[in-house]
Amino acid sequence: MIRKVIVPARVNIIGEHTDYANGLALPFAVNLNLELLIKPRKSDFSGHETIVALWKAAGGYPADLTITSEIPIGKGMSSSAALCVAIVAGVEPYQDKMIICHKAQKLEHEVLGTPCGLLDQMAIVYAKEGHATKINFENLSVEHIPLPKSWLFKLVDSGFDRRLSEVDYHTNNAYLQSHVDQENKRVIEAINSDAANLGRLLNDSHKSLRKLGVSLPQIDALVEELQATKGVLGARMMGGGFGGMIIALVANEDILPNYSRVISSNSFTFEELG
Ligand code: GLA
């Protein structure tokens, strides 16, 4: 049976650098997909070296493996988490969601060498269209929060690519606990915020991430430029830092006309192609 697994990317509204410190986050999945096509064979494997290594580490059966992806790599949109979720779900789609997340995280740690938390995997696996997912990393509980129509997001490429495995990801900054405490409060406040207040929270979040030491001067400059743009209600760096996308909250679709708005998506799906 040929199997296809389709996995979305994610954005994170707020709650950055909190997942590995038992904090809160508010991501949602977006309609940019990675597809893994699996054609079983009698023995052996074919496909890109990394994909085959991941597949074998996940206990996959002999197969031809093909990946196609719309998710930009190194842009803080969880391309590697999407890949690992696709591999784990491709081996066995009918698994408990949290088990899929843990297995995908383990692959990232052990095969890709990325010391990631669980934000990306949980954002993808628990996603519900039209909703953000409030994640509490202390007890790994999730709650779906309807996305208000007035929360219009655009993604602006910082122009810096970053590979998580190459950066000193786990900052030991003495400021981390304070960042997480403040960021948790912002996540809770965000949930009942109108767009104007959410924008202010995004700006505050960026300030804190900057202090945490996970931004770059060039990113700060771009974030400040965006924050000062008429109709932009707030902006901040998104994801692990040191590059990738900046998330901007805009008052309407015409603001930042060169960028299209972010559309929310459901979780991963799979098809058996006979
Ligand atoms: C990366 C990691 C996540 C999370 C974010 C920062 O995306 O993979 O686990 O730590 O950075 O919020």
PDB file of C-alpha atoms and ligand atoms in Angstrom:
ATOM      1  CA  MET A   1       0.000   0.000   0.000  1.00  0.00           C
ATOM      2  CA  ILE A   2       1.424   3.358  -1.027  1.00  0.00           C
ATOM      3  CA  ARG A   3       0.992   5.923   1.714  1.00  0.00           C
ATOM      4  CA  LYS A   4       1.170   9.698   1.573  1.00  0.00           C
ATOM      5  CA  VAL A   5       1.512  11.857   4.687  1.00  0.00           C
ATOM      6  CA  ILE A   6       0.832  15.595   4.460  1.00  0.00           C
ATOM      7  CA  VAL A   7       2.175  17.739   7.294  1.00  0.00           C
ATOM      8  CA  PRO A   8       1.729  21.500   7.774  1.00  0.00           C
ATOM      9  CA  ALA A   9       4.228  24.120   8.956  1.00  0.00           C
ATOM     10  CA  ARG A  10       3.549  26.179  12.053  1.00  0.00           C
ATOM     11  CA  VAL A  11       3.751  29.746  13.204  1.00  0.00           C
ATOM     12  CA  ASN A  12       3.866  30.790  16.833  1.00  0.00           C
ATOM     13  CA  ILE A  13       1.827  33.827  17.833  1.00  0.00           C
ATOM     14  CA  ILE A  14       3.453  34.212  21.222  1.00  0.00           C
ATOM     15  CA  GLY A  15       5.182  32.065  23.837  1.00  0.00           C
ATOM     16  CA  GLU A  16       8.689  31.828  22.387  1.00  0.00           C
ATOM     17  CA  HIS A  17      11.580  30.073  24.130  1.00  0.00           C
ATOM     18  CA  THR A  18       9.219  28.738  26.760  1.00  0.00           C
ATOM     19  CA  ASP A  19       8.732  25.108  25.718  1.00  0.00           C
ATOM     20  CA  TYR A  20      11.960  23.742  27.220  1.00  0.00           C
ATOM     21  CA  ALA A  21      11.239  25.677  30.444  1.00  0.00           C
ATOM     22  CA  ASN A  22       7.734  24.359  31.253  1.00  0.00           C
ATOM     23  CA  GLY A  23       6.082  27.495  29.903  1.00  0.00           C
ATOM     24  CA  LEU A  24       3.140  28.342  27.642  1.00  0.00           C
ATOM     25  CA  ALA A  25       2.861  28.942  23.897  1.00  0.00           C
ATOM     26  CA  LEU A  26       0.162  29.824  21.367  1.00  0.00           C
ATOM     27  CA  PRO A  27       1.019  28.434  17.912  1.00  0.00           C
ATOM     28  CA  PHE A  28      -1.128  27.454  14.954  1.00  0.00           C
ATOM     29  CA  ALA A  29      -0.456  25.377  11.845  1.00  0.00           C
ATOM     30  CA  VAL A  30      -0.342  27.060   8.436  1.00  0.00           C
ATOM     31  CA  ASN A  31      -1.270  25.825   4.979  1.00  0.00           C
ATOM     32  CA  LEU A  32       2.262  25.244   3.727  1.00  0.00           C
ATOM     33  CA  ASN A  33       2.800  21.515   3.535  1.00  0.00           C
ATOM     34  CA  LEU A  34       5.472  18.884   3.455  1.00  0.00           C
ATOM     35  CA  GLU A  35       4.515  15.594   1.776  1.00  0.00           C
ATOM     36  CA  LEU A  36       6.135  12.248   2.333  1.00  0.00           C
ATOM     37  CA  LEU A  37       5.347   9.542  -0.211  1.00  0.00           C
ATOM     38  CA  ILE A  38       6.073   5.991   0.920  1.00  0.00           C
ATOM     39  CA  LYS A  39       6.165   3.101  -1.551  1.00  0.00           C
ATOM     40  CA  PRO A  40       6.820  -0.188   0.225  1.00  0.00           C
ATOM     41  CA  ARG A  41       9.359  -2.560  -1.359  1.00  0.00           C
ATOM     42  CA  LYS A  42      10.565  -6.074  -0.599  1.00  0.00           C
ATOM     43  CA  SER A  43      13.868  -5.065   0.899  1.00  0.00           C
ATOM     44  CA  ASP A  44      16.163  -2.100   1.298  1.00  0.00           C
ATOM     45  CA  PHE A  45      15.405   1.617   1.131  1.00  0.00           C
ATOM     46  CA  SER A  46      15.738   4.431  -1.374  1.00  0.00           C
ATOM     47  CA  GLY A  47      15.515   8.185  -0.996  1.00  0.00           C
ATOM     48  CA  HIS A  48      17.541  11.085   0.317  1.00  0.00           C
ATOM     49  CA  GLU A  49      20.181   9.928   2.788  1.00  0.00           C
ATOM     50  CA  THR A  50      18.756  11.918   5.728  1.00  0.00           C
ATOM     51  CA  ILE A  51      15.204  10.775   5.017  1.00  0.00           C
ATOM     52  CA  VAL A  52      16.300   7.143   4.918  1.00  0.00           C
ATOM     53  CA  ALA A  53      18.290   7.588   8.153  1.00  0.00           C
ATOM     54  CA  LEU A  54      15.231   9.097   9.879  1.00  0.00           C
ATOM     55  CA  TRP A  55      12.946   6.412   8.486  1.00  0.00           C
ATOM     56  CA  LYS A  56      15.195   3.600   9.695  1.00  0.00           C
ATOM     57  CA  ALA A  57      15.626   5.207  13.128  1.00  0.00           C
ATOM     58  CA  ALA A  58      11.825   5.373  13.380  1.00  0.00           C
ATOM     59  CA  GLY A  59      11.605   1.628  12.687  1.00  0.00           C
ATOM     60  CA  GLY A  60      10.305   2.064   9.131  1.00  0.00           C
ATOM     61  CA  TYR A  61       9.747  -0.889   6.764  1.00  0.00           C
ATOM     62  CA  PRO A  62      11.641  -1.214   3.434  1.00  0.00           C
ATOM     63  CA  ALA A  63      10.374   1.561   1.145  1.00  0.00           C
ATOM     64  CA  ASP A  64      11.061   4.192  -1.515  1.00  0.00           C
ATOM     65  CA  LEU A  65      10.760   7.547   0.207  1.00  0.00           C
ATOM     66  CA  THR A  66      10.089  10.855  -1.527  1.00  0.00           C
ATOM     67  CA  ILE A  67       9.722  14.248   0.107  1.00  0.00           C
ATOM     68  CA  THR A  68       8.253  17.364  -1.469  1.00  0.00           C
ATOM     69  CA  SER A  69       7.886  20.476   0.618  1.00  0.00           C
ATOM     70  CA  GLU A  70       6.573  24.018   0.475  1.00  0.00           C
ATOM     71  CA  ILE A  71       7.940  24.788   3.939  1.00  0.00           C
ATOM     72  CA  PRO A  72      10.949  27.082   3.775  1.00  0.00           C
ATOM     73  CA  ILE A  73      14.011  25.518   5.416  1.00  0.00           C
ATOM     74  CA  GLY A  74      15.851  27.365   8.184  1.00  0.00           C
ATOM     75  CA  LYS A  75      13.146  30.014   8.468  1.00  0.00           C
ATOM     76  CA  GLY A  76      11.738  29.130  11.872  1.00  0.00           C
ATOM     77  CA  MET A  77       8.651  27.449  10.432  1.00  0.00           C
ATOM     78  CA  SER A  78       9.428  23.960  11.704  1.00  0.00           C
ATOM     79  CA  SER A  79      10.512  22.338   8.481  1.00  0.00           C
ATOM     80  CA  SER A  80      12.527  19.748  10.402  1.00  0.00           C
ATOM     81  CA  ALA A  81       9.742  19.039  12.903  1.00  0.00           C
ATOM     82  CA  ALA A  82       7.318  18.609   9.973  1.00  0.00           C
ATOM     83  CA  LEU A  83       9.734  16.143   8.410  1.00  0.00           C
ATOM     84  CA  CYS A  84      10.097  14.118  11.606  1.00  0.00           C
ATOM     85  CA  VAL A  85       6.331  14.099  12.233  1.00  0.00           C
ATOM     86  CA  ALA A  86       5.842  12.886   8.637  1.00  0.00           C
ATOM     87  CA  ILE A  87       8.334  10.071   9.195  1.00  0.00           C
ATOM     88  CA  VAL A  88       6.785   8.916  12.488  1.00  0.00           C
ATOM     89  CA  ALA A  89       3.216   9.139  11.162  1.00  0.00           C
ATOM     90  CA  GLY A  90       4.321   7.490   7.921  1.00  0.00           C
ATOM     91  CA  VAL A  91       5.612   4.442   9.783  1.00  0.00           C
ATOM     92  CA  GLU A  92       2.368   4.199  11.807  1.00  0.00           C
ATOM     93  CA  PRO A  93      -0.329   6.865  11.483  1.00  0.00           C
ATOM     94  CA  TYR A  94      -2.671   5.413  14.120  1.00  0.00           C
ATOM     95  CA  GLN A  95      -0.634   6.355  17.160  1.00  0.00           C
ATOM     96  CA  ASP A  96      -1.474   8.475  20.144  1.00  0.00           C
ATOM     97  CA  LYS A  97      -0.804  12.117  19.254  1.00  0.00           C
ATOM     98  CA  MET A  98       1.542  12.754  22.141  1.00  0.00           C
ATOM     99  CA  ILE A  99       3.522   9.625  21.316  1.00  0.00           C
ATOM    100  CA  ILE A 100       3.951  10.918  17.752  1.00  0.00           C
ATOM    101  CA  CYS A 101       5.256  14.215  19.170  1.00  0.00           C
ATOM    102  CA  HIS A 102       7.736  12.520  21.493  1.00  0.00           C
ATOM    103  CA  LYS A 103       8.999  10.147  18.795  1.00  0.00           C
ATOM    104  CA  ALA A 104       9.405  13.025  16.314  1.00  0.00           C
ATOM    105  CA  GLN A 105      11.300  15.055  18.905  1.00  0.00           C
ATOM    106  CA  LYS A 106      13.562  12.073  19.611  1.00  0.00           C
ATOM    107  CA  LEU A 107      14.386  11.799  15.885  1.00  0.00           C
ATOM    108  CA  GLU A 108      15.329  15.473  15.794  1.00  0.00           C
ATOM    109  CA  HIS A 109      17.557  15.047  18.831  1.00  0.00           C
ATOM    110  CA  GLU A 110      19.193  11.807  17.797  1.00  0.00           C
ATOM    111  CA  VAL A 111      19.317  11.847  14.000  1.00  0.00           C
ATOM    112  CA  LEU A 112      19.311  15.539  13.084  1.00  0.00           C
ATOM    113  CA  GLY A 113      21.203  16.629  16.206  1.00  0.00           C
ATOM    114  CA  THR A 114      18.767  19.436  17.005  1.00  0.00           C
ATOM    115  CA  PRO A 115      18.146  19.985  20.725  1.00  0.00           C
ATOM    116  CA  CYS A 116      14.545  21.150  20.225  1.00  0.00           C
ATOM    117  CA  GLY A 117      11.674  21.343  22.691  1.00  0.00           C
ATOM    118  CA  LEU A 118       8.149  20.116  21.891  1.00  0.00           C
ATOM    119  CA  LEU A 119       6.608  23.330  20.561  1.00  0.00           C
ATOM    120  CA  ASP A 120       6.884  22.523  16.875  1.00  0.00           C
ATOM    121  CA  GLN A 121       5.709  18.913  17.046  1.00  0.00           C
ATOM    122  CA  MET A 122       2.736  19.717  19.291  1.00  0.00           C
ATOM    123  CA  ALA A 123       1.793  22.776  17.217  1.00  0.00           C
ATOM    124  CA  ILE A 124       1.647  20.568  14.129  1.00  0.00           C
ATOM    125  CA  VAL A 125       0.066  17.431  15.593  1.00  0.00           C
ATOM    126  CA  TYR A 126      -2.656  19.129  17.670  1.00  0.00           C
ATOM    127  CA  ALA A 127      -3.500  21.811  15.095  1.00  0.00           C
ATOM    128  CA  LYS A 128      -7.129  22.647  14.342  1.00  0.00           C
ATOM    129  CA  GLU A 129      -8.071  24.903  11.442  1.00  0.00           C
ATOM    130  CA  GLY A 130      -9.291  28.334  12.528  1.00  0.00           C
ATOM    131  CA  HIS A 131      -7.800  27.867  15.976  1.00  0.00           C
ATOM    132  CA  ALA A 132      -4.580  28.469  17.808  1.00  0.00           C
ATOM    133  CA  THR A 133      -3.412  25.826  20.257  1.00  0.00           C
ATOM    134  CA  LYS A 134      -2.580  26.971  23.738  1.00  0.00           C
ATOM    135  CA  ILE A 135       0.064  24.552  24.964  1.00  0.00           C
ATOM    136  CA  ASN A 136       1.095  24.194  28.574  1.00  0.00           C
ATOM    137  CA  PHE A 137       4.481  22.481  28.572  1.00  0.00           C
ATOM    138  CA  GLU A 138       4.358  21.805  32.288  1.00  0.00           C
ATOM    139  CA  ASN A 139       1.716  19.095  31.877  1.00  0.00           C
ATOM    140  CA  LEU A 140       1.613  18.935  28.032  1.00  0.00           C
ATOM    141  CA  SER A 141      -2.065  19.919  27.974  1.00  0.00           C
ATOM    142  CA  VAL A 142      -3.575  21.650  24.955  1.00  0.00           C
ATOM    143  CA  GLU A 143      -6.573  23.912  24.479  1.00  0.00           C
ATOM    144  CA  HIS A 144      -7.942  25.172  21.157  1.00  0.00           C
ATOM    145  CA  ILE A 145      -8.553  28.900  21.038  1.00  0.00           C
ATOM    146  CA  PRO A 146     -10.634  30.240  18.105  1.00  0.00           C
ATOM    147  CA  LEU A 147      -8.555  32.687  16.051  1.00  0.00           C
ATOM    148  CA  PRO A 148     -10.383  36.031  15.979  1.00  0.00           C
ATOM    149  CA  LYS A 149     -10.962  37.425  12.458  1.00  0.00           C
ATOM    150  CA  SER A 150      -9.125  40.588  13.432  1.00  0.00           C
ATOM    151  CA  TRP A 151      -5.876  38.704  14.081  1.00  0.00           C
ATOM    152  CA  LEU A 152      -4.292  38.997  10.640  1.00  0.00           C
ATOM    153  CA  PHE A 153      -0.722  37.806  10.444  1.00  0.00           C
ATOM    154  CA  LYS A 154       1.958  38.200   7.803  1.00  0.00           C
ATOM    155  CA  LEU A 155       5.425  36.675   7.749  1.00  0.00           C
ATOM    156  CA  VAL A 156       8.408  38.742   6.738  1.00  0.00           C
ATOM    157  CA  ASP A 157      11.651  36.949   5.940  1.00  0.00           C
ATOM    158  CA  SER A 158      14.523  38.356   7.997  1.00  0.00           C
ATOM    159  CA  GLY A 159      16.872  37.305   5.227  1.00  0.00           C
ATOM    160  CA  PHE A 160      18.937  35.249   7.644  1.00  0.00           C
ATOM    161  CA  ASP A 161      18.890  31.492   7.422  1.00  0.00           C
ATOM    162  CA  ARG A 162      19.662  29.521  10.432  1.00  0.00           C
ATOM    163  CA  ARG A 163      20.087  25.874  11.167  1.00  0.00           C
ATOM    164  CA  LEU A 164      18.952  25.145  14.682  1.00  0.00           C
ATOM    165  CA  SER A 165      21.515  22.428  15.142  1.00  0.00           C
ATOM    166  CA  GLU A 166      24.292  24.927  14.468  1.00  0.00           C
ATOM    167  CA  VAL A 167      23.355  27.520  17.048  1.00  0.00           C
ATOM    168  CA  ASP A 168      23.845  27.529  20.773  1.00  0.00           C
ATOM    169  CA  TYR A 169      20.162  26.918  21.175  1.00  0.00           C
ATOM    170  CA  HIS A 170      19.830  26.351  24.891  1.00  0.00           C
ATOM    171  CA  THR A 171      20.686  29.739  26.169  1.00  0.00           C
ATOM    172  CA  ASN A 172      21.917  29.654  29.746  1.00  0.00           C
ATOM    173  CA  ASN A 173      21.119  33.266  30.106  1.00  0.00           C
ATOM    174  CA  ALA A 174      20.356  34.211  33.698  1.00  0.00           C
ATOM    175  CA  TYR A 175      17.424  36.098  32.236  1.00  0.00           C
ATOM    176  CA  LEU A 176      15.655  32.929  30.991  1.00  0.00           C
ATOM    177  CA  GLN A 177      13.408  32.353  34.020  1.00  0.00           C
ATOM    178  CA  SER A 178      12.292  35.944  34.037  1.00  0.00           C
ATOM    179  CA  HIS A 179      11.644  35.789  30.275  1.00  0.00           C
ATOM    180  CA  VAL A 180       9.522  32.662  30.671  1.00  0.00           C
ATOM    181  CA  ASP A 181       7.491  34.148  33.554  1.00  0.00           C
ATOM    182  CA  GLN A 182       6.732  37.303  31.574  1.00  0.00           C
ATOM    183  CA  GLU A 183       6.122  35.444  28.330  1.00  0.00           C
ATOM    184  CA  ASN A 184       3.648  33.100  30.074  1.00  0.00           C
ATOM    185  CA  LYS A 185       1.686  36.131  31.287  1.00  0.00           C
ATOM    186  CA  ARG A 186       1.684  37.501  27.751  1.00  0.00           C
ATOM    187  CA  VAL A 187       0.313  34.205  26.374  1.00  0.00           C
ATOM    188  CA  ILE A 188      -2.578  34.304  28.858  1.00  0.00           C
ATOM    189  CA  GLU A 189      -3.272  37.966  28.170  1.00  0.00           C
ATOM    190  CA  ALA A 190      -3.059  37.389  24.408  1.00  0.00           C
ATOM    191  CA  ILE A 191      -5.913  34.902  24.440  1.00  0.00           C
ATOM    192  CA  ASN A 192      -8.491  37.533  25.343  1.00  0.00           C
ATOM    193  CA  SER A 193      -6.852  40.408  23.516  1.00  0.00           C
ATOM    194  CA  ASP A 194      -8.138  42.501  20.660  1.00  0.00           C
ATOM    195  CA  ALA A 195      -5.708  42.999  17.797  1.00  0.00           C
ATOM    196  CA  ALA A 196      -4.300  46.263  19.169  1.00  0.00           C
ATOM    197  CA  ASN A 197      -3.410  44.709  22.512  1.00  0.00           C
ATOM    198  CA  LEU A 198      -2.040  41.557  20.908  1.00  0.00           C
ATOM    199  CA  GLY A 199       0.226  43.787  18.824  1.00  0.00           C
ATOM    200  CA  ARG A 200       1.602  45.411  21.949  1.00  0.00           C
ATOM    201  CA  LEU A 201       2.246  41.976  23.450  1.00  0.00           C
ATOM    202  CA  LEU A 202       4.163  40.885  20.334  1.00  0.00           C
ATOM    203  CA  ASN A 203       6.360  43.978  20.622  1.00  0.00           C
ATOM    204  CA  ASP A 204       7.005  43.263  24.310  1.00  0.00           C
ATOM    205  CA  SER A 205       7.805  39.654  23.463  1.00  0.00           C
ATOM    206  CA  HIS A 206      10.423  40.766  20.960  1.00  0.00           C
ATOM    207  CA  LYS A 207      12.022  43.071  23.499  1.00  0.00           C
ATOM    208  CA  SER A 208      12.333  40.149  25.904  1.00  0.00           C
ATOM    209  CA  LEU A 209      13.716  37.750  23.251  1.00  0.00           C
ATOM    210  CA  ARG A 210      16.292  40.376  22.384  1.00  0.00           C
ATOM    211  CA  LYS A 211      17.313  40.569  26.030  1.00  0.00           C
ATOM    212  CA  LEU A 212      17.455  36.776  26.130  1.00  0.00           C
ATOM    213  CA  GLY A 213      20.075  36.968  23.418  1.00  0.00           C
ATOM    214  CA  VAL A 214      18.379  34.978  20.665  1.00  0.00           C
ATOM    215  CA  SER A 215      17.942  37.808  18.162  1.00  0.00           C
ATOM    216  CA  LEU A 216      20.424  39.589  15.894  1.00  0.00           C
ATOM    217  CA  PRO A 217      20.947  43.354  15.456  1.00  0.00           C
ATOM    218  CA  GLN A 218      19.828  43.101  11.831  1.00  0.00           C
ATOM    219  CA  ILE A 219      16.627  41.329  12.876  1.00  0.00           C
ATOM    220  CA  ASP A 220      15.993  43.914  15.605  1.00  0.00           C
ATOM    221  CA  ALA A 221      16.348  46.678  13.011  1.00  0.00           C
ATOM    222  CA  LEU A 222      13.850  45.010  10.697  1.00  0.00           C
ATOM    223  CA  VAL A 223      11.426  44.317  13.557  1.00  0.00           C
ATOM    224  CA  GLU A 224      11.629  47.977  14.614  1.00  0.00           C
ATOM    225  CA  GLU A 225      11.022  49.113  11.060  1.00  0.00           C
ATOM    226  CA  LEU A 226       7.949  46.891  10.858  1.00  0.00           C
ATOM    227  CA  GLN A 227       6.678  48.002  14.268  1.00  0.00           C
ATOM    228  CA  ALA A 228       6.895  51.620  13.044  1.00  0.00           C
ATOM    229  CA  THR A 229       4.999  50.874   9.821  1.00  0.00           C
ATOM    230  CA  LYS A 230       1.510  52.332   9.699  1.00  0.00           C
ATOM    231  CA  GLY A 231      -1.083  49.594  10.102  1.00  0.00           C
ATOM    232  CA  VAL A 232       1.353  47.121  11.674  1.00  0.00           C
ATOM    233  CA  LEU A 233       0.030  46.494  15.162  1.00  0.00           C
ATOM    234  CA  GLY A 234       2.998  44.485  16.386  1.00  0.00           C
ATOM    235  CA  ALA A 235       5.929  42.377  15.228  1.00  0.00           C
ATOM    236  CA  ARG A 236       8.522  40.030  16.653  1.00  0.00           C
ATOM    237  CA  MET A 237      11.071  37.431  15.670  1.00  0.00           C
ATOM    238  CA  MET A 238       9.601  33.942  15.510  1.00  0.00           C
ATOM    239  CA  GLY A 239      11.007  30.525  16.364  1.00  0.00           C
ATOM    240  CA  GLY A 240      14.426  29.695  17.761  1.00  0.00           C
ATOM    241  CA  GLY A 241      15.999  32.971  16.723  1.00  0.00           C
ATOM    242  CA  PHE A 242      19.130  34.157  14.892  1.00  0.00           C
ATOM    243  CA  GLY A 243      17.171  34.299  11.642  1.00  0.00           C
ATOM    244  CA  GLY A 244      14.025  33.051  10.037  1.00  0.00           C
ATOM    245  CA  MET A 245      10.681  34.753   9.829  1.00  0.00           C
ATOM    246  CA  ILE A 246       9.329  37.789  11.615  1.00  0.00           C
ATOM    247  CA  ILE A 247       5.639  37.542  12.467  1.00  0.00           C
ATOM    248  CA  ALA A 248       3.708  40.783  12.001  1.00  0.00           C
ATOM    249  CA  LEU A 249       0.143  41.484  13.076  1.00  0.00           C
ATOM    250  CA  VAL A 250      -1.523  43.818  10.591  1.00  0.00           C
ATOM    251  CA  ALA A 251      -4.689  45.916  10.806  1.00  0.00           C
ATOM    252  CA  ASN A 252      -5.912  44.711   7.396  1.00  0.00           C
ATOM    253  CA  GLU A 253      -4.785  42.768   4.320  1.00  0.00           C
ATOM    254  CA  ASP A 254      -3.566  45.874   2.501  1.00  0.00           C
ATOM    255  CA  ILE A 255      -0.846  46.517   5.045  1.00  0.00           C
ATOM    256  CA  LEU A 256       2.534  45.074   3.909  1.00  0.00           C
ATOM    257  CA  PRO A 257       1.102  44.462   0.425  1.00  0.00           C
ATOM    258  CA  ASN A 258       4.061  42.375  -0.740  1.00  0.00           C
ATOM    259  CA  TYR A 259       3.253  39.644   1.742  1.00  0.00           C
ATOM    260  CA  SER A 260       0.242  37.366   1.821  1.00  0.00           C
ATOM    261  CA  ARG A 261      -1.660  36.685   4.999  1.00  0.00           C
ATOM    262  CA  VAL A 262      -1.048  33.513   6.947  1.00  0.00           C
ATOM    263  CA  ILE A 263      -3.868  30.965   6.640  1.00  0.00           C
ATOM    264  CA  SER A 264      -4.426  28.453   9.432  1.00  0.00           C
ATOM    265  CA  SER A 265      -4.586  24.746   8.729  1.00  0.00           C
ATOM    266  CA  ASN A 266      -5.526  21.438  10.264  1.00  0.00           C
ATOM    267  CA  SER A 267      -3.096  18.878  11.575  1.00  0.00           C
ATOM    268  CA  PHE A 268      -1.352  16.264   9.415  1.00  0.00           C
ATOM    269  CA  THR A 269      -3.397  13.954   7.215  1.00  0.00           C
ATOM    270  CA  PHE A 270      -2.548  10.756   5.408  1.00  0.00           C
ATOM    271  CA  GLU A 271      -3.856   8.860   2.412  1.00  0.00           C
ATOM    272  CA  GLU A 272      -3.548   5.200   1.469  1.00  0.00           C
ATOM    273  CA  LEU A 273      -3.157   5.194  -2.313  1.00  0.00           C
ATOM    274  CA  GLY A 274      -3.831   1.511  -2.991  1.00  0.00           C
TER     275      GLY A 274
HETATM  276  C1  GLA B   1      12.619  26.215  17.932  1.00  0.00           C
HETATM  277  C2  GLA B   1      12.545  24.916  18.721  1.00  0.00           C
HETATM  278  C3  GLA B   1      11.307  24.902  19.602  1.00  0.00           C
HETATM  279  C4  GLA B   1      11.214  26.168  20.455  1.00  0.00           C
HETATM  280  C5  GLA B   1      11.436  27.414  19.599  1.00  0.00           C
HETATM  281  C6  GLA B   1      11.514  28.678  20.427  1.00  0.00           C
HETATM  282  O1  GLA B   1      11.564  26.320  17.030  1.00  0.00           O
HETATM  283  O2  GLA B   1      12.500  23.820  17.838  1.00  0.00           O
HETATM  284  O3  GLA B   1      11.306  23.753  20.408  1.00  0.00           O
HETATM  285  O4  GLA B   1      12.128  26.129  21.528  1.00  0.00           O
HETATM  286  O5  GLA B   1      12.606  27.317  18.826  1.00  0.00           O
HETATM  287  O6  GLA B   1      10.287  28.973  20.993  1.00  0.00           O
END
